[in-house]
Short mmCIF file of C-alpha atoms in Angstrom, two decimals:
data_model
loop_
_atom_site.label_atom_id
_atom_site.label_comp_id
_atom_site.label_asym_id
_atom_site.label_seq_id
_atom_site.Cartn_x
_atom_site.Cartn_y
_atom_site.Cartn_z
CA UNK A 3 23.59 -20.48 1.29
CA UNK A 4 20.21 -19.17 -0.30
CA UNK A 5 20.21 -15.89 -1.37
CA UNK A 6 17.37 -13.51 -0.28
CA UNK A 7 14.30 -14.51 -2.64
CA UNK A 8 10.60 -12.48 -3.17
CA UNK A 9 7.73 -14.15 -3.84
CA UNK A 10 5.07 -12.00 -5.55
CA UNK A 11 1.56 -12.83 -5.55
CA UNK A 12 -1.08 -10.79 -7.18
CA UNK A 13 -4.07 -12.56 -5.69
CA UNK A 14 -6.90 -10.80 -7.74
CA UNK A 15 -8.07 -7.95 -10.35
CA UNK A 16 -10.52 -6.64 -7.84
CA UNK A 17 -10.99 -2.99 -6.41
CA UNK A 18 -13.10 -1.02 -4.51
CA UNK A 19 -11.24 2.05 -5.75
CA UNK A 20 -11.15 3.43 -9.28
CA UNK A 21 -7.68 5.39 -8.95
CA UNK A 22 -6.84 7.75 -11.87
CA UNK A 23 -3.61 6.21 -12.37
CA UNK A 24 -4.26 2.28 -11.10
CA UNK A 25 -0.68 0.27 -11.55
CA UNK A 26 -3.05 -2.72 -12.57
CA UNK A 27 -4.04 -2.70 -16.42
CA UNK A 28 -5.90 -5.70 -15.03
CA UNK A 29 -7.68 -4.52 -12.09
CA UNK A 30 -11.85 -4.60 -13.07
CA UNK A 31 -11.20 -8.32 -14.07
CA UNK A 32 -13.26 -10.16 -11.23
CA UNK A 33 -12.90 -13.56 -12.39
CA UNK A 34 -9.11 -13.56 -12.51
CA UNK A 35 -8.23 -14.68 -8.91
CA UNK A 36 -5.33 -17.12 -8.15
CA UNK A 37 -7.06 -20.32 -6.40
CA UNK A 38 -6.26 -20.35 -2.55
CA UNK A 39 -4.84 -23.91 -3.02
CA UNK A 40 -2.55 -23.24 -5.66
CA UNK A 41 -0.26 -20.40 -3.23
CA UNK A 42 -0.45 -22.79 -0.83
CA UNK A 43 1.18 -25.32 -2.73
CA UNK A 44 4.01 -22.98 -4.55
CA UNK A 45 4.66 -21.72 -1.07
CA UNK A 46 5.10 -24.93 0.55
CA UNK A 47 7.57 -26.17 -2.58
CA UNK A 48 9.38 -22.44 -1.94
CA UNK A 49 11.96 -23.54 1.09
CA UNK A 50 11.59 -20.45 2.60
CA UNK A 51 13.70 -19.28 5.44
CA UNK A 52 13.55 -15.80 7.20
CA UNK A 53 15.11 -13.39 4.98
CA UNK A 54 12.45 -14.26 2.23
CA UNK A 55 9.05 -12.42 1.39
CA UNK A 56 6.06 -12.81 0.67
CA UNK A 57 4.31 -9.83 -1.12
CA UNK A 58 0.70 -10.60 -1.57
CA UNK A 59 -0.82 -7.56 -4.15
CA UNK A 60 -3.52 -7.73 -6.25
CA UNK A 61 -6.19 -5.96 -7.17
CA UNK A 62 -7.33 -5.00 -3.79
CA UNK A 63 -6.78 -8.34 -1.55
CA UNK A 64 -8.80 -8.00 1.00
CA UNK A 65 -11.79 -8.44 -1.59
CA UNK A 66 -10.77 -12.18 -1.83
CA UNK A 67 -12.88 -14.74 -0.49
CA UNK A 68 -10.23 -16.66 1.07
CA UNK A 69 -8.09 -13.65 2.17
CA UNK A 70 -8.60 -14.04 6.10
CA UNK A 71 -7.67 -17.76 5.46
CA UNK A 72 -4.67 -16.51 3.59
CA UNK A 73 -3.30 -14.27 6.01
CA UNK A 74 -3.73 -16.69 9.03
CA UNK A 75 -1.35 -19.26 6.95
CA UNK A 76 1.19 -16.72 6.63
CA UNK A 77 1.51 -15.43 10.24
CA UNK A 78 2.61 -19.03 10.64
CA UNK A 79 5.77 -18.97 8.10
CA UNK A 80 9.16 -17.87 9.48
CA UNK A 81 9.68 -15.25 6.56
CA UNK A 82 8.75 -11.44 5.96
CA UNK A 83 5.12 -11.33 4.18
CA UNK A 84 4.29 -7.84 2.80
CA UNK A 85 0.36 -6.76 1.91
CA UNK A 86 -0.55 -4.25 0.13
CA UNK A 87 -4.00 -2.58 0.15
CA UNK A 88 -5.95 0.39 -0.07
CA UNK A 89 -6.75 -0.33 3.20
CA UNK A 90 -10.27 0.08 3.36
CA UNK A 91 -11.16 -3.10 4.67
CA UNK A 92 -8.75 -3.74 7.25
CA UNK A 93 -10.99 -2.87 9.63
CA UNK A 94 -13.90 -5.61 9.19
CA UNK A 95 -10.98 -8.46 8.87
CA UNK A 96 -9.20 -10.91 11.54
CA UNK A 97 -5.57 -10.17 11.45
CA UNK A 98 -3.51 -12.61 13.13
CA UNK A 99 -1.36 -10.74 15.62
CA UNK A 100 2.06 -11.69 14.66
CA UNK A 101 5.51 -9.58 13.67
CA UNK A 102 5.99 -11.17 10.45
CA UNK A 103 2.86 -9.45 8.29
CA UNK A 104 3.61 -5.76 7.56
CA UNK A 105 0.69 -4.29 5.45
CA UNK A 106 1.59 -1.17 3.06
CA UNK A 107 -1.25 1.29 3.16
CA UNK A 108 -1.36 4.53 0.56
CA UNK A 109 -2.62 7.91 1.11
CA UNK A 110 -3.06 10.02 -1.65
CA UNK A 111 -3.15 13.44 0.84
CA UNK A 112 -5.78 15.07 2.46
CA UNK A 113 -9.52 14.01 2.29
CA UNK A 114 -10.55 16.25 -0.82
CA UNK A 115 -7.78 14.67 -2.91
CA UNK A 116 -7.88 11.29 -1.62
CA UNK A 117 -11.23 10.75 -2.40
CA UNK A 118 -10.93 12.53 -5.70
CA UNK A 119 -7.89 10.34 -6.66
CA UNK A 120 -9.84 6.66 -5.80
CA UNK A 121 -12.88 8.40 -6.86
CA UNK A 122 -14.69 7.28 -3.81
CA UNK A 123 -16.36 9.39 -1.65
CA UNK A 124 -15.36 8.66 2.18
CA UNK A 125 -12.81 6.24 0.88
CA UNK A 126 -9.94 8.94 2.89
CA UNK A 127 -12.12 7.65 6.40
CA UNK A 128 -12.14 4.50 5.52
CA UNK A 129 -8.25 4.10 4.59
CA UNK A 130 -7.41 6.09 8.26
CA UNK A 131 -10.30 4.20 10.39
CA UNK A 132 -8.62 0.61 9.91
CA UNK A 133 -4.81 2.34 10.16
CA UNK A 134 -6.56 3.41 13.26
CA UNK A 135 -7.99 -0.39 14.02
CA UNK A 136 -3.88 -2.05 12.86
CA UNK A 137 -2.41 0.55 15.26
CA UNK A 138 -4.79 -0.99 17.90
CA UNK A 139 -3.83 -4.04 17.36
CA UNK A 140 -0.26 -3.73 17.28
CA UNK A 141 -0.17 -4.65 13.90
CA UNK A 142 2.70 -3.57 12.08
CA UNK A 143 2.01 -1.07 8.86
CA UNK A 144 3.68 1.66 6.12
CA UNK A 145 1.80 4.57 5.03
CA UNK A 146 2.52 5.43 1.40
CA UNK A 147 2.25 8.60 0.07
CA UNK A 148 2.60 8.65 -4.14
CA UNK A 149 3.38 12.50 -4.81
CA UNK A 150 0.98 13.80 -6.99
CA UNK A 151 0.01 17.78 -8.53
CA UNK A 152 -2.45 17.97 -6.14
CA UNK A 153 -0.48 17.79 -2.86
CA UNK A 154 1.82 19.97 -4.76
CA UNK A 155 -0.07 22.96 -5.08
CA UNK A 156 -1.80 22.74 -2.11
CA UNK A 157 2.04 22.17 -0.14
CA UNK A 158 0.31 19.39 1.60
CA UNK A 159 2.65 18.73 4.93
CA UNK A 160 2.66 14.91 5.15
CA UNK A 161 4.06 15.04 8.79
CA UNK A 162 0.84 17.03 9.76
CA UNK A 163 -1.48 14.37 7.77
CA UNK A 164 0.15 11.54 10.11
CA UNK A 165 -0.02 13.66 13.07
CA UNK A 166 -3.39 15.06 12.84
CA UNK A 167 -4.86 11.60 12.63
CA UNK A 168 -2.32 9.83 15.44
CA UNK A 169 -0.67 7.83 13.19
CA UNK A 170 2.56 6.01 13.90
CA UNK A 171 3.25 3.59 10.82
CA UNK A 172 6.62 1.39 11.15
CA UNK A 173 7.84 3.88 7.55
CA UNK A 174 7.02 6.30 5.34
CA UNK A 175 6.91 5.66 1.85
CA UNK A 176 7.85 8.11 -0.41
CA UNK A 177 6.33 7.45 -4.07
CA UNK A 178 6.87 8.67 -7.61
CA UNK A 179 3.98 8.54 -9.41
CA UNK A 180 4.35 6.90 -12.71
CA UNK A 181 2.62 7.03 -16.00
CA UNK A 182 0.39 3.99 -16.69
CA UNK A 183 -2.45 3.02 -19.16
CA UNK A 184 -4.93 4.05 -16.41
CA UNK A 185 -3.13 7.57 -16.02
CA UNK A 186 -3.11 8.29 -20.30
CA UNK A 187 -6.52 7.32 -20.51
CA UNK A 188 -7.57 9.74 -17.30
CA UNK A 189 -4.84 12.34 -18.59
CA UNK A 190 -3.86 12.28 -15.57
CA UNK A 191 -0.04 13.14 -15.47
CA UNK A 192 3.05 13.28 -12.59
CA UNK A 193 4.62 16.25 -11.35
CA UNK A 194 7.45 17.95 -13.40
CA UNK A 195 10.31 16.49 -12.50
CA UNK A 196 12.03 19.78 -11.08
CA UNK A 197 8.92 20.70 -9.02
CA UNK A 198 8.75 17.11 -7.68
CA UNK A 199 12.28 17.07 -6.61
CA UNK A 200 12.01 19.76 -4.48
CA UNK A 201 8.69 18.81 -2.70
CA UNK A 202 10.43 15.50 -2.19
CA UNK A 203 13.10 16.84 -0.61
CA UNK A 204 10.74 19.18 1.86
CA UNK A 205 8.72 15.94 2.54
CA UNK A 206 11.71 14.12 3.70
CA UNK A 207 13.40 16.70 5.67
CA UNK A 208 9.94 17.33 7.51
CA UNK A 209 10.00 13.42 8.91
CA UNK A 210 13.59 12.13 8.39
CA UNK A 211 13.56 13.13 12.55
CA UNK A 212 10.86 10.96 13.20
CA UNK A 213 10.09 8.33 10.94
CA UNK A 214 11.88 5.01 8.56
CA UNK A 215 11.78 6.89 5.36
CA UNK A 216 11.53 4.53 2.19
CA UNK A 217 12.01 6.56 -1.48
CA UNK A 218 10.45 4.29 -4.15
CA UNK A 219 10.88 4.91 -8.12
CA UNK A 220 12.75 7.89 -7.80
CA UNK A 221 16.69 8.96 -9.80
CA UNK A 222 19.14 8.97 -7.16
#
């Protein structure tokens, strides 16, 4: 039998953010994008069957030229495909309507530090106007919160961020932040570990009622 396999794709180096602590020592880079024809073609040599994913990452992907084109090829496969994007462009893009694609949307709090965070103003109405638009559609999606100093100190109440803008995501994603070479150079650091603990735990009592609740990158 074959075992449960992801397949990773980071599709481009592209952003319309500039996040203080970007994952991507790459991202900036916009000639590194993987050609269309070459997923296509380690996909198709992949055997997948429907316990597999597909994570498609970049970058931000929805900047890619053939991204549209992308996504309809993948609503046809019989595995799990996982995006994940700032979310800003959602909005302006065909999504095929199928129960396979899940995309993975992060919000960094409310407005003031969202749009502090990507350093883009508005970026906070963009990110919630096409979760607005996938919720429309039917269009299955995750809302990611990475816990930062900010939301912290100003004992931002997740719950009421998701219920003040009528959002139902499929999960809740509960992030570390972690220390990258975006976050040294922007000296911009993660929570104390104590203090994040317990603001952990009051985020996850405050929606364990109502929502799928996913930790990520955080000691047991």
């Amino acid at each position: 039998m074959k075992e449960k396999t992801v397949y990773y794709y980071n599709i481009n180096y592209m952003c319309n953010n500039k996040c203080l602590f970007c994952f991507s020592y790459n991202v900036g880079n916009e000639k590194k994008e993987i050609e269309f024809e070459k997923i296509i073609e380690e996909i198709k040599g992949s055997n997948l069957n429907i316990d597999d994913t597909i994570v498609i990452n970049g970058g931000e992907p929805t900047l890619s030229l053939y991204f549209e084109q992308l996504l309809l090829y993948l609503s046809k496969l019989k595995c799990r495909v996982v995006v994940y994007t700032n979310g800003r462009r959602l909005k302006d893009i065909k999504i095929p309507s199928n129960k396979n694609i899940q995309f993975v949307i992060p919000i960094h709090g409310d407005k003031k530090i969202h749009d502090k965070i990507t350093q883009v103003k508005n970026s906070f109405q963009d990110t919630i106007d096409s979760i607005k638009y996938l919720q429309k559609k039917e269009i299955l999606y995750s809302v990611k919160f990475i816990i930062n100093n900010e939301m912290i100190e100003k004992n931002i109440n997740v719950e009421k961020i998701l219920e003040n803008h009528e959002l139902c995501p499929k999960e809740v994603v509960l992030a570390r932040l972690n220390i990258t070479k975006k976050s040294k150079l922007n000296n911009y650091n993660p929570p104390e570990p104590i203090i994040e603990k317990t603001y952990f735990r009051k985020c996850f009592e405050e929606l364990c009622d109502k929502y799928d609740i996913l930790l990520l990158d955080f000691p047991p």
